[in-house]
Coordinates of C-alpha atoms in Angstrom, one line a residue:
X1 CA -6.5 15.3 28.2
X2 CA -3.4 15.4 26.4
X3 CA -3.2 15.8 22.8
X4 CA -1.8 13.7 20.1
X5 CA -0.7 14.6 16.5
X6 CA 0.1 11.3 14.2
X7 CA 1.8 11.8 10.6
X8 CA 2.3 8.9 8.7
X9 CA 4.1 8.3 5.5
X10 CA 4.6 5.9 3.5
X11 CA 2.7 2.6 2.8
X12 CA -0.3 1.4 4.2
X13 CA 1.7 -1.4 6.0
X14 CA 2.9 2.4 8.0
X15 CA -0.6 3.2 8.0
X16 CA -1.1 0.1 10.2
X17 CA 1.3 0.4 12.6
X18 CA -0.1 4.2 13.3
X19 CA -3.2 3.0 14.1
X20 CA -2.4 0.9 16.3
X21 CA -0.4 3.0 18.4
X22 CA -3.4 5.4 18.1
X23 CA -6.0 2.9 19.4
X24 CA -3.4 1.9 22.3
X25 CA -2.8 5.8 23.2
X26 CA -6.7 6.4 23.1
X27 CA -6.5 3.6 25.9
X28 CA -4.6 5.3 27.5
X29 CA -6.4 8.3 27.7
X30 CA -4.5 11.0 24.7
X31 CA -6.7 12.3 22.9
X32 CA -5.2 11.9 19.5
X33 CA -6.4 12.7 15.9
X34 CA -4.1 12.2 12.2
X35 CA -2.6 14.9 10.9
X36 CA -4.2 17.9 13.0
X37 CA -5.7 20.9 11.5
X38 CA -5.0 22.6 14.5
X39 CA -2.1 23.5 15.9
X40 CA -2.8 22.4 19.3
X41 CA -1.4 19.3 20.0
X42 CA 1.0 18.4 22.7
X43 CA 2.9 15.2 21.2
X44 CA 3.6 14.6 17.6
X45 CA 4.7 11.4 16.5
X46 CA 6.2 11.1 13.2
X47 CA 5.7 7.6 11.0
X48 CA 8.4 7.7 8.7
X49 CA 9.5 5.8 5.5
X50 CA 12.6 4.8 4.2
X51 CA 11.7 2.9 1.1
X52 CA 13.0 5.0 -1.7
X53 CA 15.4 7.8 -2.3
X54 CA 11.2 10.2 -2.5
X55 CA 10.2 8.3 0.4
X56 CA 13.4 9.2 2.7
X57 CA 13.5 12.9 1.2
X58 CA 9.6 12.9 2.2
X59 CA 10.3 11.7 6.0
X60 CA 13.1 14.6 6.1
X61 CA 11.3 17.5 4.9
X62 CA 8.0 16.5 6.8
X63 CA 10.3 16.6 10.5
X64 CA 11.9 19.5 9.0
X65 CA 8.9 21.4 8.5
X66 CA 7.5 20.7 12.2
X67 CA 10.9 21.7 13.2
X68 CA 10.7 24.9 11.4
X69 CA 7.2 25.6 12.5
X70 CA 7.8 24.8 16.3
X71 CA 10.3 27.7 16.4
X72 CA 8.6 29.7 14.3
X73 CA 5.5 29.8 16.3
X74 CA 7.4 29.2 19.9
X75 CA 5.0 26.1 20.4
X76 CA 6.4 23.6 23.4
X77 CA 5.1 19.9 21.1
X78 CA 7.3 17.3 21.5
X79 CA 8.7 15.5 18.4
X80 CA 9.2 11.8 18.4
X81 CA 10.5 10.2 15.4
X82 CA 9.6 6.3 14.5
X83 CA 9.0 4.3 12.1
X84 CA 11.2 2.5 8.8
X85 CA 13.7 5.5 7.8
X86 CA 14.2 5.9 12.1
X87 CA 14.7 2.2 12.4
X88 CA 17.3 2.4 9.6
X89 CA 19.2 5.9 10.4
X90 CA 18.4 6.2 14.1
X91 CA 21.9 7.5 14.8
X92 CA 22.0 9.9 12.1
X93 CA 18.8 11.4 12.6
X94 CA 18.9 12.2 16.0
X95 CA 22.7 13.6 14.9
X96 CA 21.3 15.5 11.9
X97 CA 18.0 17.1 13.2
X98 CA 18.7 17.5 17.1
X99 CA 15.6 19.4 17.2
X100 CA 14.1 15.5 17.4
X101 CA 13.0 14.8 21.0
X102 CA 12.9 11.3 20.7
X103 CA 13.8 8.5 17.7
X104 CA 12.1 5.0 17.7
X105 CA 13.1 2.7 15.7
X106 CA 9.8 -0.3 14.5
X107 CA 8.2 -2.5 16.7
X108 CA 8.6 -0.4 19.7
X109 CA 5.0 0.5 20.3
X110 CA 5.9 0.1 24.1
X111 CA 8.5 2.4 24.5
X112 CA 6.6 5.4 22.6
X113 CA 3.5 4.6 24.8
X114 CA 5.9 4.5 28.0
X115 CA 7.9 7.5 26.9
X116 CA 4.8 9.8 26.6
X117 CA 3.3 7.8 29.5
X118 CA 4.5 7.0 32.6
X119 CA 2.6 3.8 34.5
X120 CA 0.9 3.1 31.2
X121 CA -0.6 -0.4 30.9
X122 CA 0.0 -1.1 26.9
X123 CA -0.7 -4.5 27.2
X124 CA 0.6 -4.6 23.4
X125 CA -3.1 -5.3 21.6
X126 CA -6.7 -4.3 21.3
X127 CA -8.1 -1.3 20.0
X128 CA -6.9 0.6 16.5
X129 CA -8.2 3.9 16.0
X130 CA -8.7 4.0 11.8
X131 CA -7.2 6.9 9.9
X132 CA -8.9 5.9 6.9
X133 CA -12.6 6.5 6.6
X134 CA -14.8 4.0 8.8
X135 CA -15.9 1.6 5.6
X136 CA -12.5 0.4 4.5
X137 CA -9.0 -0.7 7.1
X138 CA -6.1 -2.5 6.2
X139 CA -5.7 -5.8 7.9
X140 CA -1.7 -7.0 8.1
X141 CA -1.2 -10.6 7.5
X142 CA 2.4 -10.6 8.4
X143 CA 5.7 -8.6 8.7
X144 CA 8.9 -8.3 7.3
X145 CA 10.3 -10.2 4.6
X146 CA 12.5 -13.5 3.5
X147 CA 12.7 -12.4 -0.5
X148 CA 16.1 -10.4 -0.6
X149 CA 15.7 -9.2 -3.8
X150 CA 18.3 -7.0 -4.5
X151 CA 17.0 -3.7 -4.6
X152 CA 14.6 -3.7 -1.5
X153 CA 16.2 -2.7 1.8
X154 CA 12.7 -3.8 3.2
X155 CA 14.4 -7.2 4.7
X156 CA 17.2 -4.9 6.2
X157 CA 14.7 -2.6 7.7
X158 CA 11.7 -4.9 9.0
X159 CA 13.5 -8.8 9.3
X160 CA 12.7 -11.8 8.6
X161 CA 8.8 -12.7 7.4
X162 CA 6.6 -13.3 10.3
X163 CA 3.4 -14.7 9.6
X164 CA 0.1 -14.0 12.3
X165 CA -1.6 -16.7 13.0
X166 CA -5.2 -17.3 11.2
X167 CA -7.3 -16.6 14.1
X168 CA -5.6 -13.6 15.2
X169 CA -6.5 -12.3 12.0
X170 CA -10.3 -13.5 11.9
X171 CA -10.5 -12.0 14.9
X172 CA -8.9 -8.9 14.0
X173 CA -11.2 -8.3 11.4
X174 CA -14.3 -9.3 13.3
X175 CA -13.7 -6.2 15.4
X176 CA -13.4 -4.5 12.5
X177 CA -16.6 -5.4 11.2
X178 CA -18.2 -4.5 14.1
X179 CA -16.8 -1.2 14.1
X180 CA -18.5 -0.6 10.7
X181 CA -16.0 -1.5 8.2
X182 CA -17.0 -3.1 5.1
X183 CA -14.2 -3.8 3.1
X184 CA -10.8 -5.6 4.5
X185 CA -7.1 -4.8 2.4
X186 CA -4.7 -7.5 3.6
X187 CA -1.2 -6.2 3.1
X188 CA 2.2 -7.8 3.7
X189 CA 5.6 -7.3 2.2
X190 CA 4.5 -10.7 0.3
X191 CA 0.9 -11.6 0.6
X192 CA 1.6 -15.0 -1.3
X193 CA 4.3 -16.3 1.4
X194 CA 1.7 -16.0 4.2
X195 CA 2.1 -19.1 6.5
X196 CA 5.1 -20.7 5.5
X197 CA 7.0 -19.8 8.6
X198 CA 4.3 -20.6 10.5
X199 CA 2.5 -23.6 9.1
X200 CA 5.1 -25.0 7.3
X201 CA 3.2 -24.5 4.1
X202 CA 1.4 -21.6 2.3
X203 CA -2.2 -20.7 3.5
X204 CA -3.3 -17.6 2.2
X205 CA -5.8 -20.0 1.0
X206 CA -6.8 -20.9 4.4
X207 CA -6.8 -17.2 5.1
X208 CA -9.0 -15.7 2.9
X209 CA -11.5 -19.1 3.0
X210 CA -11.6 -18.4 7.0
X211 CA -12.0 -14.3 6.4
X212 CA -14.9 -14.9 4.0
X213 CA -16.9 -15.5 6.7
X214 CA -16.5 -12.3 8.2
X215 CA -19.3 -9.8 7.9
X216 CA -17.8 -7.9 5.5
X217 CA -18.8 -7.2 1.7
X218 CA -15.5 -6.7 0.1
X219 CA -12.0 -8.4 1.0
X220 CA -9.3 -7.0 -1.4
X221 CA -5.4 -8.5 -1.3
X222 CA -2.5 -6.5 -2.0
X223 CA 1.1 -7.2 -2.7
X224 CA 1.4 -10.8 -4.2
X225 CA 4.7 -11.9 -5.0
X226 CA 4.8 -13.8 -8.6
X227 CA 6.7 -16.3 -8.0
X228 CA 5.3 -19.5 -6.5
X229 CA 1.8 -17.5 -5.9
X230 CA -0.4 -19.6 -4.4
X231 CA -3.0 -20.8 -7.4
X232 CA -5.6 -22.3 -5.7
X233 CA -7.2 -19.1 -4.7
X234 CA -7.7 -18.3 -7.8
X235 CA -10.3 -20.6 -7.6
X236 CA -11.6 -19.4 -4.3
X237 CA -11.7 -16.1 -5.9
X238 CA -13.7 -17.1 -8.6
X239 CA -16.2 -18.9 -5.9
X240 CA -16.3 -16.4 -3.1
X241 CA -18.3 -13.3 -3.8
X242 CA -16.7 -10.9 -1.2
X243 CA -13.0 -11.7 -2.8
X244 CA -12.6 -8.7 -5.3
X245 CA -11.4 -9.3 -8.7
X246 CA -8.2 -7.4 -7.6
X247 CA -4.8 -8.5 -7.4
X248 CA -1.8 -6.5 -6.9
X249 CA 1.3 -8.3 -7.8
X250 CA 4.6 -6.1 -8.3
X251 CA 6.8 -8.0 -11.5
X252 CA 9.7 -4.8 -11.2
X253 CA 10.7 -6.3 -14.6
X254 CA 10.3 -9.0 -17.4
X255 CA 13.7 -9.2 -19.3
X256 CA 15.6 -12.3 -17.8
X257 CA 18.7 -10.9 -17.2
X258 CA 17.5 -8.1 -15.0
X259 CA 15.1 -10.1 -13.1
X260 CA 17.7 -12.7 -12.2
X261 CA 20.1 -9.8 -11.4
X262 CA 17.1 -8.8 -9.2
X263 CA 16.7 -11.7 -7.5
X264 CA 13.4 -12.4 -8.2
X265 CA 13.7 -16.3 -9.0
X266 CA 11.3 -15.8 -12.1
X267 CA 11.5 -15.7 -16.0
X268 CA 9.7 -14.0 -18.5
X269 CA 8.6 -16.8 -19.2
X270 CA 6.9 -17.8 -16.3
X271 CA 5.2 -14.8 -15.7
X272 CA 3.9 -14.0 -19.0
X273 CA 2.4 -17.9 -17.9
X274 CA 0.9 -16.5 -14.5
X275 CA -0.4 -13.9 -16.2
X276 CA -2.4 -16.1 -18.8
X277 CA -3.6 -18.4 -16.5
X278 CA -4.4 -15.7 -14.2
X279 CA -7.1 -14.0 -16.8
X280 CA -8.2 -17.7 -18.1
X281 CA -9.6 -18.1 -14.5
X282 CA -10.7 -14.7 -13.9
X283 CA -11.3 -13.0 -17.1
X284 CA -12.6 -9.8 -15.4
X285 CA -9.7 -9.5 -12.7
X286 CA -8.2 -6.1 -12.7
X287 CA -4.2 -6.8 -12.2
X288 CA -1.8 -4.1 -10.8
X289 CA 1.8 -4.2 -11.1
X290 CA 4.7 -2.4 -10.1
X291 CA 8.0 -1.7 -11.9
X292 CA 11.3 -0.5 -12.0
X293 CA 13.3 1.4 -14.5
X294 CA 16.7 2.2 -14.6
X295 CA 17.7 -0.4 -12.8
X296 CA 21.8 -0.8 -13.0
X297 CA 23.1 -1.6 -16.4
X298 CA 19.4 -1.7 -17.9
X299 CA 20.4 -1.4 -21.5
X300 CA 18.0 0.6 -24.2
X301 CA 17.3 -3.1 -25.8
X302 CA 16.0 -4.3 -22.2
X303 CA 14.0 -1.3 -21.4
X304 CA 11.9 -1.4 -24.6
X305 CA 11.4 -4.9 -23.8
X306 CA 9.9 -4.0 -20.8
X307 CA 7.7 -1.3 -22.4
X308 CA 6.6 -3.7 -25.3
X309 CA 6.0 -6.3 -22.3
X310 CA 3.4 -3.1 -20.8
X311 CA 1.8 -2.6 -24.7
X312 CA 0.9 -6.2 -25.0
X313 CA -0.1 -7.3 -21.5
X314 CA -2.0 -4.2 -20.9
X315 CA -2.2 -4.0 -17.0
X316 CA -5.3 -2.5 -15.4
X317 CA -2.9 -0.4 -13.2
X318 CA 0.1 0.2 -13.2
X319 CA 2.8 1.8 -10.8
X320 CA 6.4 3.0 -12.0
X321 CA 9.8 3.9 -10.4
X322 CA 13.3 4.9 -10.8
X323 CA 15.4 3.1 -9.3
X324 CA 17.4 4.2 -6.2
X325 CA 20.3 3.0 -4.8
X326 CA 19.7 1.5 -1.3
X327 CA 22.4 0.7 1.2
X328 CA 23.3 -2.4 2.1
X329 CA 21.9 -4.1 -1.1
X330 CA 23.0 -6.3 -3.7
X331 CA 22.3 -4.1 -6.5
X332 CA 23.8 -1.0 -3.8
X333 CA 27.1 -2.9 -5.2
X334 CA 26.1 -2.4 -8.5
X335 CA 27.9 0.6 -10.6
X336 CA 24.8 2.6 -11.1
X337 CA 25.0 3.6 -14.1
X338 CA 22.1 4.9 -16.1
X339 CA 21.6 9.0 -15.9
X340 CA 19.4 10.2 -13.6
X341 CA 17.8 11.9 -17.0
X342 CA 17.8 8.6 -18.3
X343 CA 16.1 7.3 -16.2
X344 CA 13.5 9.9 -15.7
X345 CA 12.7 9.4 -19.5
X346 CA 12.1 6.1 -19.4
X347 CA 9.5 6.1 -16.7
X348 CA 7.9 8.8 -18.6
X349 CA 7.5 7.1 -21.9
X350 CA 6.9 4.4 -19.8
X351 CA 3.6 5.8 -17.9
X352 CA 2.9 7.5 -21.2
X353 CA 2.2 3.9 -22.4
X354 CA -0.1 2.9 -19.3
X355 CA -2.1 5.9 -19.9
X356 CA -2.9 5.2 -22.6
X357 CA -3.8 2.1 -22.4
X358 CA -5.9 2.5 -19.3
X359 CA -8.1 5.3 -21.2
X360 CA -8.9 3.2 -23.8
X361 CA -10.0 0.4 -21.1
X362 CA -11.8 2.8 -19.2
X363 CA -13.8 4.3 -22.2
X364 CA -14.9 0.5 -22.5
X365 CA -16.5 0.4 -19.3
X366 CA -18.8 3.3 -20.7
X367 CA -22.4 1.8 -20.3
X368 CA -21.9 -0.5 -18.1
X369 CA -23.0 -0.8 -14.5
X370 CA -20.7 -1.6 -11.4
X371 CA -20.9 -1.6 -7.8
X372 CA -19.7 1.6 -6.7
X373 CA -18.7 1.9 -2.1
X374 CA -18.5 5.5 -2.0
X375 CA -15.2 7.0 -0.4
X376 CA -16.2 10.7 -0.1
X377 CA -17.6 13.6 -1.1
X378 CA -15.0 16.3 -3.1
X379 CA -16.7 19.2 -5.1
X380 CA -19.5 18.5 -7.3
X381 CA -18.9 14.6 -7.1
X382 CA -19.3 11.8 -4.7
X383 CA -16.2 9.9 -4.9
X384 CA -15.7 6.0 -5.3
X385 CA -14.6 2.7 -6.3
X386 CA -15.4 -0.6 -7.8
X387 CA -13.8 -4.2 -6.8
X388 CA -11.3 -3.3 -9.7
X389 CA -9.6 -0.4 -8.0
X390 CA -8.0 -0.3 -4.6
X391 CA -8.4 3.1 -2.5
X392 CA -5.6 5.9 -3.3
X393 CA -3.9 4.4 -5.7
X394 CA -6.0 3.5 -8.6
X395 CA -8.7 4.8 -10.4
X396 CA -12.1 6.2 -8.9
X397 CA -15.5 6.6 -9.8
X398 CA -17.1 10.2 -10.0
X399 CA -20.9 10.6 -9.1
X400 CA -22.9 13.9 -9.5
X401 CA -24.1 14.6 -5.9
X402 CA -27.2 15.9 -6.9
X403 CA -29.0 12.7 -5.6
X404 CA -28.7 11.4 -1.9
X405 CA -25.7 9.3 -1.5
X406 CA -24.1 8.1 1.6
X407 CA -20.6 7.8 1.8
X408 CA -19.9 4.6 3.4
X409 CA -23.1 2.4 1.1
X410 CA -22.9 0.6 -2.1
X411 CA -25.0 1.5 -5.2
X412 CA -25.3 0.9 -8.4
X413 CA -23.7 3.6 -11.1
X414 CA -23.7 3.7 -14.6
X415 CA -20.4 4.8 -16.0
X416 CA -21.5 7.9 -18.5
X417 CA -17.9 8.9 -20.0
X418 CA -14.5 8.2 -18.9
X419 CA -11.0 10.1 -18.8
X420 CA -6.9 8.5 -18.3
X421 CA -7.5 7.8 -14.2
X422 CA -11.6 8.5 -13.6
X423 CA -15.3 7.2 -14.6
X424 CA -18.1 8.7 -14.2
X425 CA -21.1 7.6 -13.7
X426 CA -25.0 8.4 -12.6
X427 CA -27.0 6.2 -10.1
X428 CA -29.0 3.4 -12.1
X429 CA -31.5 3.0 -9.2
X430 CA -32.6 5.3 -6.2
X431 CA -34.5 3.1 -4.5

């Protein structure tokens, strides 16, 4: 049976697309596994990402490293190359790194399985073989992206936003549930603009009404654009127990004349107004956002606004770039011209504010009890999560494992003490 190595980077919208060229090689009959401890493996494919300057430099050295290792120990592997940062440089890479047996670019599923394959019979759906552990998966909604704004290449890479329908989802994550997963992520480049391609109108609503019937305990969305979000499922939040409090909506800025340079057809103003309405419905709703600094011609004055704008909202989560010039983007025209130092000191004082604030949150959760799904086991702790926190990114729950716990099952924890980016907590009931 031949042997399949699958390394992907990036986001979980990556993580997706590796899975399902897993569960259609399985099919197939490769016996393939993520990230192999071994070394014996006769294909590896290589999901890459092309996001951010980190993200490309990650892709690179990750190929480069196989590449290196391959001659090193005179093993005959093949290397195939796909994914966002091959779909974008596909010429170059191939030039660059000739070592590369093969370069894909996205959405060609088909041609890796009928390159490693001959008479295959992908039939271009069906089964995904998960890389994450069996209790969580990402669903995707839709793919690519209408936005533009003008520091995202994601448009360039992936094309226009195509929405799936709602059944194809259901049914999507009916097999999931089936499979043992408890707990759905939708992902999307923009989660809010689900459906208006397709339906003419927005129906995440519709969606996540249809997916609550699912047997699943948790459904958990990710990546909400701001701007027109979709406020009636708020409300369905607020009704539907299996909708985590969670929502993950990326604001890259809140001074007006960066986000109109951005693109991102907002104001200050009406976001600081999301946001207010947003905990007036759901006063326990963890919010994530993500943001940019450095952004070209950021002035001092703007980027304290933006750190004042992080003191007073005081986000449950929070992610934080530099920004990075992208080709073929607006602000790519843009004289770029805050210091790399610069801007490397601004995202630190910058996460030095979210720290802070997130311990002082956290040390408020002390003595309370959540609902903890377990996600591992690591040292002298089980490892988990509550509906506030999404997995890998945000913050976890630490559990002595001197009692039985099952990783995979709910229970009931008592948060003890707290630190910056962990609880912990002790099992309020063994029964």
């Amino acid at each position: 049976m031949p042997k399949v190595n699958i390394i992907s980077l990036g986001c979980s919208k990556n993580t997706v697309d590796s899975e399902g060229l897993a569960g259609t090689l399985v099919k197939e009959g490769f016996a393939v596994e993520f990230e192999a401890k071994t070394e014996d493996f006769d294909f590896l494919l290589i999901n890459t990402c092309g996001f951010i300057d980190k993200a490309k430099e990650e892709s690179i050295n990750t190929i480069l490293s196989y590449v290196t290792f391959r001659k090193k120990e005179k093993k005959n592997f093949e290397i195939i190359v796909f994914g966002c940062l091959a779909q974008r440089y596909k010429d170059e890479i191939g030039q660059q790194i000739p070592e590369i047996d093969k370069v894909f670019g996205l959405m060609q599923q088909k041609d890796i399985v009928a390159y490693i394959k001959q008479n295959s019979h992908f039939d271009g759906v069906g089964f995904r073989k998960l890389s994450t552990p069996k209790h969580y998966a990402y669903i995707k909604i839709s793919e690519g992206c209408d936005r533009h704004c003008s520091f995202c290449a994601i448009p360039i890479i992936r094309g226009k936003h195509i929405s799936r329908p709602i059944e194809e989802i259901v049914t999507e994550a009916e097999m999931l549930a089936k499979q043992g997963v408890k707990e759905i992520i939708l992902i999307a480049q923009d989660t809010s603009y689900y459906g208006l391609d397709l339906y003419k109108e927005r129906k995440l609503y519709d969606l996540l009404k249809a997916l609550c019937k699912v047997n699943v305990h948790w459904i958990r969305l990710q990546y909400s654009y701001p701007n027109q979000f979709p406020m009636e499922v708020l409300s369905l939040m607020k009704e539907e127990k299996k909708l985590c409090h969670y929502l993950d909506m990326p604001l890259q800025h809140i001074n007006n004349r960066i986000l109109e340079s951005m693109h991102r057809n907002i104001t200050s103003e009406e976001v600081i107004n999301l946001i207010t309405i947003i905990r007036q419905t759901l006063p326990d709703i963890a919010l994530r956002t993500t943001l940019i600094v450095g952004y070209p011609s950021e002035t001092k004055t703007e980027f304290e606004e933006l750190k004042d704008f992080v003191s007073k909202v005081r986000f449950d989560r929070m992610g934080a770039f530099t920004y990075s010039k992208e080709e073929g983007t607006k602000a790519g025209e843009l004289k770029d011209n805050v210091s790399q130092k610069e801007k490397q000191r601004r995202l630190d004082e910058l996460i030095f504010v979210q720290e802070e604030i997130s311990l002082a949150l956290n040390q408020k959760k002390v003595g309370n009890v959540f609902e903890v799904l377990v996600d591992r086991k690591e040292g002298e702790f089980f490892v988990g999560r509550t509906q506030y926190d999404s997995p890998e990114v945000d913050n976890e729950v630490l559990i002595s494992n001197k009692n039985d716990v099952n990783i995979g099952e709910f229970y009931n924890v008592r948060i003890t003490s707290a630190d910056v980016f962990d609880l912990y907590g002790e099992l309020e009931d063994i029964s």
